[in-house]
Coordinates of C-alpha atoms in Angstrom, one line a residue:
M1 CA 6.2 -23.3 23.9
R2 CA 7.2 -26.3 21.7
D3 CA 5.5 -26.8 18.4
E4 CA 5.5 -30.7 18.2
V5 CA 3.3 -32.0 21.1
G6 CA 1.3 -35.2 20.7
F7 CA -2.4 -35.5 21.7
F8 CA -1.5 -38.1 24.4
N9 CA 1.1 -35.9 26.0
F10 CA 0.7 -35.4 29.7
S11 CA 4.2 -34.1 30.5
I12 CA 4.7 -30.5 31.5
Y13 CA 8.3 -30.5 30.2
K14 CA 7.1 -30.7 26.6
I15 CA 5.0 -27.6 26.9
I16 CA 7.5 -25.2 28.5
S17 CA 10.8 -24.1 27.1
K18 CA 13.9 -22.0 28.1
E19 CA 12.9 -19.4 25.6
Q20 CA 9.9 -18.4 27.8
S21 CA 10.3 -16.0 30.6
Y22 CA 10.3 -17.2 34.2
L23 CA 6.8 -15.6 34.7
D24 CA 5.3 -17.4 31.7
Q25 CA 6.8 -20.7 32.8
A26 CA 5.3 -20.1 36.3
R27 CA 1.9 -19.4 34.8
I28 CA 2.0 -22.7 32.8
R29 CA 3.1 -24.6 35.9
L30 CA 0.3 -23.0 37.9
L31 CA -2.3 -24.2 35.4
Y32 CA -0.8 -27.6 35.1
Y33 CA -0.6 -28.3 38.9
G34 CA -3.6 -26.1 39.7
F35 CA -5.8 -28.2 37.5
F36 CA -4.8 -31.3 39.5
L37 CA -5.7 -29.6 42.8
V38 CA -9.0 -28.2 41.5
F39 CA -9.9 -31.6 40.0
V40 CA -9.2 -33.4 43.3
A41 CA -11.0 -30.7 45.4
S42 CA -14.1 -30.7 43.1
G43 CA -14.1 -34.5 43.2
V44 CA -14.2 -34.6 47.0
L45 CA -17.0 -32.0 47.0
F46 CA -18.9 -33.9 44.4
V47 CA -18.8 -37.0 46.6
S48 CA -19.8 -35.0 49.7
V49 CA -22.8 -33.2 48.3
Y50 CA -24.0 -36.1 46.1
F51 CA -24.5 -38.4 49.0
Q52 CA -26.2 -35.6 50.9
G53 CA -28.7 -35.4 48.1
Q54 CA -27.6 -31.8 47.1
H55 CA -28.1 -32.4 43.4
L56 CA -27.5 -28.8 42.2
L57 CA -24.2 -28.6 43.9
A58 CA -23.3 -32.1 42.7
Y59 CA -24.0 -31.0 39.1
T60 CA -21.9 -27.9 39.6
A61 CA -19.0 -29.9 41.1
G62 CA -19.3 -32.5 38.3
L63 CA -19.3 -29.7 35.6
L64 CA -16.2 -28.2 37.2
M65 CA -14.4 -31.6 37.2
F66 CA -15.3 -32.1 33.5
S67 CA -14.2 -28.6 32.5
V68 CA -10.9 -28.9 34.4
A69 CA -10.2 -32.2 32.7
V70 CA -10.9 -30.8 29.2
L71 CA -8.8 -27.7 29.9
F72 CA -5.9 -29.8 31.3
K73 CA -5.9 -31.9 28.1
T74 CA -6.0 -28.8 26.0
L75 CA -3.0 -27.4 28.0
T76 CA -0.9 -30.5 27.4
Y77 CA -1.8 -30.7 23.7
R78 CA -2.1 -27.0 22.6
P79 CA -0.4 -25.0 25.4
K80 CA -2.0 -21.6 24.8
W81 CA -2.1 -20.7 28.4
Q82 CA -3.7 -17.3 27.9
A83 CA -6.8 -18.7 26.2
I84 CA -7.0 -21.5 28.7
S85 CA -6.8 -19.0 31.6
H86 CA -9.7 -17.0 30.1
A87 CA -11.8 -20.2 29.7
L88 CA -11.1 -21.3 33.3
L89 CA -12.0 -17.8 34.6
V90 CA -15.2 -17.6 32.6
I91 CA -16.2 -21.1 33.9
G92 CA -15.3 -20.1 37.5
T93 CA -17.3 -16.9 37.2
L94 CA -20.4 -18.7 35.8
I95 CA -20.1 -21.3 38.5
N96 CA -19.8 -18.7 41.2
I97 CA -22.9 -16.8 40.0
S98 CA -24.9 -20.0 39.6
I99 CA -24.0 -21.0 43.2
V100 CA -25.2 -17.6 44.5
Y101 CA -28.3 -17.2 42.4
V102 CA -29.4 -20.9 41.9
S103 CA -27.7 -23.6 44.0
L104 CA -27.5 -21.9 47.4
Q105 CA -29.5 -18.7 46.7
S106 CA -27.4 -17.1 49.5
I107 CA -23.9 -15.7 50.1
N108 CA -21.6 -17.5 52.5
V109 CA -18.0 -18.1 53.2
V110 CA -17.7 -20.6 50.4
T111 CA -18.9 -18.2 47.7
L112 CA -16.6 -15.5 49.1
Q113 CA -13.6 -17.8 49.0
V114 CA -14.4 -18.7 45.3
V115 CA -14.5 -15.0 44.5
I116 CA -11.2 -14.4 46.2
V117 CA -9.6 -17.3 44.3
V118 CA -10.9 -16.0 41.0
I119 CA -9.6 -12.5 41.6
V120 CA -6.1 -13.6 42.7
F121 CA -5.9 -16.1 39.8
S122 CA -7.0 -13.5 37.2
Y123 CA -4.4 -10.9 38.3
Y124 CA -1.5 -13.3 38.4
M125 CA -2.4 -15.0 35.1
L126 CA -3.6 -12.2 32.9
G127 CA -2.3 -9.0 34.4
Q128 CA -4.0 -5.8 35.7
T129 CA -6.5 -5.1 32.9
W130 CA -8.1 -8.6 32.8
G131 CA -7.7 -9.0 36.5
L132 CA -9.9 -5.9 37.0
V133 CA -12.4 -7.2 34.5
Y134 CA -12.9 -10.6 36.1
S135 CA -12.9 -9.0 39.6
L136 CA -15.8 -6.9 38.6
L137 CA -17.6 -9.8 36.9
N138 CA -17.4 -11.7 40.2
T139 CA -18.0 -9.0 42.7
V140 CA -20.8 -7.0 41.0
P141 CA -23.3 -9.9 40.8
I142 CA -22.7 -10.6 44.5
L143 CA -23.3 -6.9 45.4
I144 CA -26.4 -6.9 43.3
F145 CA -27.6 -10.1 45.1
L146 CA -27.0 -8.4 48.5
L147 CA -29.1 -5.4 47.4
I148 CA -31.9 -7.6 46.2
E149 CA -31.9 -9.5 49.6
Y150 CA -31.8 -6.2 51.4
Q151 CA -34.9 -4.9 49.5
G152 CA -36.8 -8.2 50.0
S153 CA -36.3 -11.9 50.0
Y154 CA -34.9 -13.5 46.9
V155 CA -37.3 -16.1 45.6
I156 CA -37.1 -18.3 42.4
G157 CA -38.9 -21.5 41.4
I158 CA -35.9 -23.7 42.3
K159 CA -35.4 -25.1 45.8
P160 CA -31.9 -24.2 47.1
D161 CA -29.4 -26.7 48.4
K162 CA -28.2 -26.8 51.9
I163 CA -24.6 -27.5 52.7
D164 CA -23.4 -29.0 55.9
Q165 CA -20.4 -28.1 58.0
A166 CA -18.3 -30.8 56.4
T167 CA -18.8 -29.4 52.9
I168 CA -17.9 -25.9 54.2
I169 CA -14.7 -27.3 55.7
I170 CA -13.8 -29.1 52.5
S171 CA -14.5 -26.0 50.4
L172 CA -12.5 -23.7 52.7
F173 CA -9.7 -26.2 52.9
A174 CA -9.5 -26.4 49.1
S175 CA -9.7 -22.7 48.7
F176 CA -6.9 -22.0 51.2
I177 CA -4.7 -24.7 49.6
L178 CA -5.3 -23.0 46.2
L179 CA -4.5 -19.5 47.5
I180 CA -1.4 -20.7 49.3
F181 CA -0.3 -22.6 46.2
I182 CA -0.9 -19.5 43.9
H183 CA 0.9 -17.1 46.2
N184 CA 3.8 -19.4 46.9
H185 CA 4.2 -20.4 43.3
F186 CA 4.3 -16.8 42.0
Y187 CA 6.4 -15.5 44.9
T188 CA 9.0 -18.1 43.9
S189 CA 8.7 -17.1 40.2
F190 CA 9.0 -13.4 41.1
L191 CA 12.2 -14.1 43.0
K192 CA 13.6 -16.0 40.0
N193 CA 12.5 -13.2 37.7
I194 CA 14.3 -10.6 39.9
K195 CA 17.4 -12.8 39.9
Q196 CA 17.2 -13.2 36.1
L197 CA 16.8 -9.4 35.8
K198 CA 19.8 -8.9 38.0
E199 CA 21.8 -11.4 35.9
S200 CA 20.6 -9.8 32.7
G201 CA 21.6 -6.4 34.1
E202 CA 25.1 -7.7 34.8
E203 CA 25.3 -9.3 31.4
Q204 CA 24.0 -6.0 29.9
A205 CA 26.7 -4.1 31.7
V206 CA 29.4 -6.4 30.4
L207 CA 27.9 -6.2 26.9
N208 CA 27.8 -2.4 27.2
L209 CA 31.5 -2.4 28.2
K210 CA 32.3 -4.6 25.2
L211 CA 30.2 -2.4 23.0
E212 CA 32.0 0.7 24.2
K213 CA 35.3 -1.0 23.4
A214 CA 34.0 -2.1 20.0
I215 CA 32.8 1.4 19.3
E216 CA 36.2 2.8 20.4
K217 CA 38.0 0.2 18.2
A218 CA 35.7 1.0 15.3
E219 CA 36.3 4.8 15.7
K220 CA 40.1 4.1 15.8
S221 CA 39.7 1.9 12.7
T222 CA 37.7 4.7 11.0
R223 CA 40.4 7.3 11.9
A224 CA 43.1 4.9 10.7
K225 CA 41.2 4.3 7.4
S226 CA 40.7 8.1 7.0
D227 CA 44.4 8.6 7.7
F228 CA 45.3 5.8 5.3
L229 CA 43.2 7.3 2.6
S230 CA 44.7 10.7 3.1
T231 CA 48.2 9.3 3.0
M232 CA 47.4 7.2 -0.1
S233 CA 45.7 10.2 -1.7
H234 CA 48.9 12.2 -1.2
E235 CA 51.2 9.4 -2.3
I236 CA 49.2 8.7 -5.5
R237 CA 48.3 12.2 -6.4
T238 CA 51.8 13.5 -6.0
P239 CA 53.2 11.4 -8.9
L240 CA 50.0 12.0 -10.8
N241 CA 50.6 15.7 -10.5
A242 CA 53.9 15.3 -12.2
V243 CA 52.5 13.1 -15.0
I244 CA 49.6 15.3 -15.7
G245 CA 51.6 18.5 -15.2
M246 CA 54.4 17.3 -17.6
S247 CA 51.8 16.3 -20.1
N248 CA 50.3 19.8 -20.0
L249 CA 53.7 21.4 -20.4
L250 CA 54.6 19.2 -23.4
M251 CA 51.2 19.9 -24.9
M252 CA 52.0 23.6 -24.6
D253 CA 55.2 23.2 -26.5
S254 CA 53.5 22.6 -29.9
P255 CA 54.4 18.9 -30.2
R256 CA 54.4 17.0 -33.5
P257 CA 51.2 15.2 -34.4
E258 CA 52.4 11.8 -33.4
Q259 CA 53.8 13.2 -30.2
K260 CA 50.5 15.0 -29.5
E261 CA 48.6 11.8 -29.9
N262 CA 50.9 10.0 -27.4
L263 CA 50.6 12.9 -25.0
E264 CA 46.8 12.9 -25.2
I265 CA 46.8 9.2 -24.4
L266 CA 49.1 9.8 -21.5
R267 CA 47.0 12.6 -20.1
F268 CA 43.8 10.7 -20.7
S269 CA 45.1 7.7 -18.7
A270 CA 46.4 9.9 -15.9
N271 CA 43.1 11.7 -15.7
N272 CA 41.2 8.4 -15.6
L273 CA 43.5 7.2 -12.7
L274 CA 42.8 10.5 -10.9
A275 CA 39.1 10.1 -11.4
I276 CA 39.3 6.7 -9.7
V277 CA 41.2 8.1 -6.8
N278 CA 38.7 10.9 -6.4
D279 CA 35.8 8.5 -6.5
V280 CA 37.2 6.5 -3.7
L281 CA 37.9 9.6 -1.6
D282 CA 34.4 11.1 -2.3
F283 CA 32.7 7.8 -1.4
N284 CA 34.7 7.6 1.9
K285 CA 33.8 11.2 2.7
I286 CA 30.1 10.5 2.2
E287 CA 30.1 7.2 4.1
S288 CA 31.9 8.8 7.1
G289 CA 29.3 11.5 7.3
K290 CA 31.7 14.4 6.7
L291 CA 30.0 15.7 3.6
V292 CA 28.4 19.1 4.1
F293 CA 26.2 20.6 1.4
E294 CA 26.6 24.2 0.3
N295 CA 23.8 26.6 -0.3
I296 CA 25.2 29.2 -2.7
R297 CA 23.9 31.1 -5.8
F298 CA 24.5 29.4 -9.2
N299 CA 23.1 29.4 -12.7
L300 CA 21.7 26.0 -13.5
V301 CA 21.8 26.5 -17.3
E302 CA 25.5 27.5 -17.2
L303 CA 26.3 24.6 -14.9
M304 CA 24.7 22.1 -17.2
D305 CA 26.5 23.6 -20.2
N306 CA 29.8 23.3 -18.4
V307 CA 29.2 19.8 -17.2
C308 CA 28.0 18.5 -20.5
G309 CA 30.4 20.5 -22.7
G310 CA 33.4 18.3 -21.8
Q311 CA 31.3 15.1 -22.0
M312 CA 30.0 16.1 -25.4
L313 CA 33.6 15.8 -26.8
N314 CA 33.9 12.3 -25.3
A315 CA 30.6 11.3 -26.9
E316 CA 31.7 12.7 -30.3
E317 CA 35.0 10.8 -30.1
K318 CA 32.9 7.6 -29.8
G319 CA 30.7 8.6 -32.7
L320 CA 27.7 9.2 -30.4
E321 CA 25.1 11.9 -30.8
F322 CA 24.9 14.0 -27.7
K323 CA 21.9 16.2 -26.9
L324 CA 21.4 18.6 -24.0
A325 CA 17.8 20.0 -23.7
I326 CA 17.1 22.6 -21.0
D327 CA 13.6 23.9 -20.2
D328 CA 13.3 27.6 -21.3
R329 CA 11.6 28.4 -18.0
L330 CA 14.9 27.7 -16.1
K331 CA 17.0 30.0 -18.2
N332 CA 16.4 33.3 -16.3
K333 CA 16.6 32.1 -12.8
V334 CA 19.2 32.2 -10.1
F335 CA 19.3 29.0 -8.0
F336 CA 20.5 28.3 -4.5
G337 CA 22.1 24.9 -3.7
D338 CA 25.3 23.0 -4.0
P339 CA 26.6 23.2 -7.6
T340 CA 29.6 21.0 -6.9
R341 CA 27.4 18.1 -5.9
I342 CA 25.0 18.6 -8.8
T343 CA 27.9 18.6 -11.1
Q344 CA 29.2 15.4 -9.5
I345 CA 25.8 13.7 -9.9
I346 CA 25.3 14.7 -13.6
F347 CA 28.9 14.0 -14.5
N348 CA 28.8 10.4 -13.1
L349 CA 25.5 9.7 -14.9
V350 CA 26.6 11.1 -18.2
S351 CA 30.0 9.4 -18.0
N352 CA 28.3 6.1 -17.4
A353 CA 25.9 6.7 -20.3
I354 CA 28.8 7.4 -22.7
K355 CA 30.9 4.5 -21.3
F356 CA 28.2 1.9 -21.8
T357 CA 26.9 3.1 -25.2
H358 CA 28.6 1.9 -28.4
K359 CA 26.3 3.5 -30.9
G360 CA 23.4 5.8 -31.0
S361 CA 22.9 8.7 -28.7
V362 CA 23.0 10.2 -25.2
W363 CA 20.3 12.7 -24.1
V364 CA 20.4 14.9 -21.1
K365 CA 17.1 16.7 -20.3
V366 CA 16.5 19.2 -17.6
T367 CA 12.8 20.0 -17.2
C368 CA 10.9 22.4 -14.9
L369 CA 8.2 20.3 -13.2
E370 CA 6.8 23.0 -10.9
D371 CA 7.5 26.7 -10.5
R372 CA 6.2 28.2 -7.2
H373 CA 7.7 31.7 -7.6
N374 CA 10.6 31.2 -5.1
W375 CA 10.8 27.4 -5.3
V376 CA 11.4 25.3 -8.4
T377 CA 11.1 21.5 -8.8
V378 CA 13.5 20.3 -11.6
K379 CA 13.6 16.9 -13.2
F380 CA 16.9 15.6 -14.5
S381 CA 17.0 12.8 -17.0
V382 CA 20.0 11.1 -18.6
M383 CA 19.1 8.6 -21.4
D384 CA 21.2 6.4 -23.6
T385 CA 20.9 3.7 -26.2
G386 CA 23.6 1.6 -24.6
I387 CA 23.8 -2.0 -23.5
G388 CA 21.1 -1.7 -20.9
I389 CA 20.8 -3.3 -17.4
K390 CA 19.1 -6.5 -16.4
E391 CA 16.0 -6.0 -14.2
T392 CA 17.5 -8.1 -11.5
N393 CA 20.5 -5.8 -11.4
L394 CA 18.7 -2.4 -11.3
R395 CA 19.1 -2.1 -7.5
S396 CA 22.4 -3.7 -7.0
I397 CA 24.2 -1.4 -9.5
L398 CA 23.6 1.4 -7.0
E399 CA 25.7 -0.4 -4.4
P400 CA 29.4 0.5 -4.1
F401 CA 32.0 -1.4 -6.1
T402 CA 29.2 -3.0 -8.2
Q403 CA 28.5 -3.1 -12.0
G404 CA 25.9 -4.7 -14.1
S405 CA 28.0 -7.9 -14.6
L406 CA 31.5 -9.3 -14.3
A407 CA 31.8 -9.1 -18.1
A408 CA 30.9 -5.4 -18.0
T409 CA 33.6 -4.8 -15.3
R410 CA 36.2 -6.5 -17.4
E411 CA 35.2 -4.8 -20.7
Y412 CA 34.6 -1.3 -19.4
G413 CA 36.7 -1.1 -16.2
G414 CA 36.0 1.4 -13.5
T415 CA 35.5 1.1 -9.7
G416 CA 31.8 0.8 -9.7
L417 CA 31.5 3.8 -7.4
G418 CA 30.0 6.3 -9.7
L419 CA 26.3 5.3 -9.3
A420 CA 26.9 4.6 -5.6
I421 CA 28.1 8.2 -5.1
V422 CA 25.0 9.4 -7.1
K423 CA 22.7 7.4 -4.9
R424 CA 24.3 8.5 -1.6
L425 CA 24.3 12.2 -2.6
L426 CA 20.6 12.0 -3.5
D427 CA 19.8 10.1 -0.4
L428 CA 21.4 12.7 1.8
Q429 CA 19.2 15.3 0.2
G430 CA 16.0 13.2 0.6
R431 CA 15.8 12.4 -3.1
E432 CA 15.5 9.0 -4.9
I433 CA 16.9 8.0 -8.3
Q434 CA 14.7 6.0 -10.7
I435 CA 16.1 3.6 -13.3
F436 CA 14.3 2.3 -16.4
S437 CA 16.3 0.0 -18.7
K438 CA 16.0 -2.8 -21.3
I439 CA 18.9 -5.0 -22.3
G440 CA 20.2 -4.0 -25.7
E441 CA 18.0 -0.9 -25.9
G442 CA 19.4 1.5 -23.4
S443 CA 18.7 3.1 -20.0
E444 CA 17.2 6.2 -18.4
F445 CA 18.2 7.6 -15.0
L446 CA 15.7 10.1 -13.5
F447 CA 15.6 12.2 -10.3
N448 CA 13.9 15.3 -9.1
M449 CA 15.3 18.1 -7.0
E450 CA 13.8 21.2 -5.4
F451 CA 15.7 24.5 -5.4
P452 CA 15.0 27.8 -3.8
V453 CA 15.4 30.5 -6.4
S454 CA 16.0 34.2 -6.3
T455 CA 13.2 36.5 -7.5
E456 CA 15.9 38.8 -9.0
R457 CA 16.9 38.6 -12.6
P458 CA 20.5 37.3 -13.1
A459 CA 22.9 39.9 -14.3
K460 CA 24.1 39.5 -17.9
K461 CA 27.6 38.3 -18.3
V462 CA 30.1 40.8 -19.6
D463 CA 32.8 39.4 -21.8
E464 CA 36.1 39.8 -20.1
P465 CA 39.5 39.7 -21.8
T466 CA 41.2 36.4 -21.6
E467 CA 44.3 37.9 -20.1
K468 CA 43.5 39.7 -16.9
T469 CA 47.0 41.1 -16.5
P470 CA 49.9 41.8 -18.8
E471 CA 52.6 39.1 -19.1
N472 CA 55.2 41.5 -17.8
F473 CA 53.2 41.8 -14.6
L474 CA 53.5 38.0 -14.1
A475 CA 57.2 38.0 -15.0
S476 CA 57.8 40.7 -12.3
L477 CA 56.3 38.5 -9.5
K478 CA 58.6 37.1 -6.8
V479 CA 57.3 33.7 -6.1
L480 CA 58.5 31.4 -3.3
I481 CA 57.7 27.7 -3.6
A482 CA 57.9 25.5 -0.5
E483 CA 58.1 21.9 -1.9
D484 CA 60.2 18.9 -1.0
N485 CA 59.4 16.7 -4.0
V486 CA 62.2 17.1 -6.6
V487 CA 59.9 16.2 -9.6
N488 CA 57.2 18.7 -8.5
V489 CA 59.9 21.4 -8.1
M490 CA 61.1 20.7 -11.6
L491 CA 57.5 20.8 -12.9
M492 CA 56.7 24.1 -11.1
K493 CA 59.8 25.7 -12.5
K494 CA 59.0 24.7 -16.0
L495 CA 55.3 25.7 -15.6
L496 CA 56.1 29.1 -14.1
S497 CA 58.8 29.7 -16.7
K498 CA 56.0 29.7 -19.3
W499 CA 54.8 33.0 -17.8
G500 CA 58.3 34.4 -17.3
I501 CA 58.4 33.7 -13.5
I502 CA 61.6 32.5 -11.9
P503 CA 60.7 31.1 -8.5
T504 CA 62.7 30.6 -5.4
I505 CA 62.6 27.1 -4.0
A506 CA 62.5 26.1 -0.3
E507 CA 62.9 22.4 0.3
N508 CA 60.9 22.5 3.6
G509 CA 58.8 24.8 5.7
E510 CA 61.7 26.0 7.9
R511 CA 63.6 27.1 4.9
A512 CA 60.5 28.9 3.6
V513 CA 60.3 30.9 6.9
E514 CA 64.0 31.8 6.6
F515 CA 63.6 33.0 3.0
M516 CA 60.7 35.2 4.1
Q517 CA 62.8 36.6 7.0
Y518 CA 65.6 37.8 4.7
G519 CA 63.8 38.4 1.5
N520 CA 60.6 39.8 0.0
F521 CA 58.1 37.8 -2.0
D522 CA 54.8 38.6 -3.7
I523 CA 53.2 35.2 -3.2
I524 CA 54.0 31.8 -1.7
L525 CA 53.1 28.4 -3.1
M526 CA 53.1 26.2 0.0
D527 CA 53.1 22.4 0.1
L528 CA 51.5 21.0 3.2
Q529 CA 53.4 17.8 3.9
M530 CA 57.1 18.5 4.1
P531 CA 60.0 17.4 6.4
V532 CA 61.4 19.5 9.2
M533 CA 58.4 21.9 9.2
N534 CA 55.1 21.3 7.5
G535 CA 53.1 23.9 5.5
F536 CA 50.7 24.7 8.4
D537 CA 53.4 25.5 10.9
A538 CA 55.4 27.5 8.3
T539 CA 52.3 29.6 7.6
N540 CA 51.8 30.2 11.3
E541 CA 55.4 31.4 11.7
I542 CA 55.0 33.7 8.6
R543 CA 51.8 35.2 9.9
K544 CA 53.6 36.1 13.2
M545 CA 56.3 38.2 11.5
A546 CA 56.7 41.8 12.6
D547 CA 56.7 43.2 9.1
P548 CA 53.0 43.6 8.1
K549 CA 53.9 43.1 4.4
K550 CA 55.6 39.8 5.1
A551 CA 53.0 38.7 7.6
N552 CA 50.2 39.3 5.1
V553 CA 51.9 37.8 2.0
P554 CA 49.3 35.7 0.0
I555 CA 49.9 32.0 0.5
I556 CA 48.4 29.3 -1.7
A557 CA 48.3 25.8 -0.4
L558 CA 49.4 23.1 -2.8
T559 CA 48.6 19.6 -1.7
A560 CA 48.0 16.2 -3.1
S561 CA 45.5 15.4 -0.2
A562 CA 41.8 15.7 -1.2
M563 CA 40.3 15.2 2.3
A564 CA 37.6 17.7 3.2
E565 CA 39.2 18.6 6.6
I566 CA 42.4 19.6 4.9
K567 CA 40.7 22.4 3.1
D568 CA 39.3 23.7 6.4
K569 CA 42.7 23.5 8.1
V570 CA 44.2 25.5 5.2
Y571 CA 42.0 28.5 5.9
E572 CA 42.2 28.1 9.7
A573 CA 46.0 28.3 9.3
G574 CA 45.7 31.6 7.6
M575 CA 46.3 30.6 4.0
N576 CA 44.5 32.5 1.2
G577 CA 43.8 29.8 -1.3
Y578 CA 43.8 26.2 -2.0
V579 CA 44.8 24.3 -5.2
S580 CA 44.7 20.5 -5.2
K581 CA 47.3 18.5 -7.0
P582 CA 47.2 17.6 -9.8
F583 CA 46.0 21.0 -10.9
K584 CA 45.3 22.7 -14.3
P585 CA 47.8 25.4 -15.2
D586 CA 45.0 27.8 -15.9
D587 CA 43.6 27.3 -12.4
L588 CA 46.9 28.0 -10.7
I589 CA 47.7 31.1 -12.7
E590 CA 44.2 32.4 -12.2
K591 CA 44.6 32.0 -8.4
I592 CA 48.0 33.7 -8.5
Q593 CA 46.6 36.6 -10.5
S594 CA 43.6 37.1 -8.3
L595 CA 45.6 37.2 -5.0
T596 CA 48.5 39.3 -6.3
I597 CA 46.2 41.9 -7.8
L598 CA 44.2 42.1 -4.6
N599 CA 47.4 42.4 -2.6

């Protein structure tokens, strides 16, 4: 219905619109044209009964004419068809009762026709519930009147009117016209409604087909994005592996002080670039719904010490005071959860705090809020005395690729993904992060997490020797490296030479299989993306060898891809371990030692 309708409007086209359903349009038309028919019919009846001296019926007809005129004007000025329908039905019900109990004091074909018109009109206009209500309001009084007449004569102090045959004919004619008009009008609207539903169904089918194609296209786009990120991950991390690896090797060669400073800058920059790549990959993994949370045992106190230990050095380099406070009630508990994701959350929050704080301090607090024997609620808080965040930006900084301001982005750099990853990781676990901040005074990031805990006391750590195996054991290992990148080959040779290992190099997976067929090796370092034959296929071929010793040789996957599904494929292919490039030398040698000792 249109909003702007003048008081002197009489046009139906100004009170209906295409936005309305066919049924609602039909109801408004029925009221509009029905008022005209009722007004004419009641006018004819008024003339007929007035000149016969039937004053009660004349008053009733006149009241109906006046009511119809008022309701018609209301419809054309304020077209609220439901309220108007109720008003008309209430008036019709009252008139019907007054005719039976006062004007005629009897029931005849005229009163029955009025009841039928009211019932039909109420169902079509207002639906089943109100149709039933008005049907009962009109039929029950008539049934009561019949019972009264059956028990004895109905007598009141008002003389009833008598209607002649002409008045009956006029009333019946008007009633039939109204009933025919109502049925014909709504039958037509129902046919249009069915046609509209059919057309809507056909349009819906076309839209569904388009939607399926759009979904298929989106899925292809998502797969393409994932493949692109995997490829870019490999292409970026491969040279990074060489840069970081060579930096580590040079640092192990006791460089001069000025060389050491340059190498530290080089390694720091390479690690920063690696962190950006990892952030992009992690965020993509979360957004694609491929992230799965682990539920393993871990020591929360040790975890926090390890996460904050490295960050403490970064804070001290900036001249900041770094404090880590852990509730004593958490120190003798074994937690169950995903330590990797907790590390990621705390690391990002602490890194941000240090990055955006020029002077003052950074505090990390871990507090036990509630201890329910086998469940613990822990509050994590990271506070700083940094630049602070505007109140208007408190929500937006949690969105991806967003920082507090353009100036902050230029001054501090970064992808703006750290806090977005934190928010997504907490959202996936049903947790919410709270932020309190004042410009120039600092910020505080808070969140709570619930952990199941073991009722057993954690075993005390036993100090292990730093060297698990003698150096001559490492030097005696026969290592096969399947790697096609020349720089990585040179890096691996130099790195392994530090432990006295002289490896054999296979430039692709097919050559690695050939080496295994004609030689014996203690362990294989297998790149995954290689020409001729990739690392997965090469591993499958090796696992099929007849010689059990060769078939069961330990294989460590070395790959620059950081996609989650790659790790699963590694173990499905039968490999024994996984080291992501760029790797720390200690991580690689520890993996080699653990697998060769077990073997």
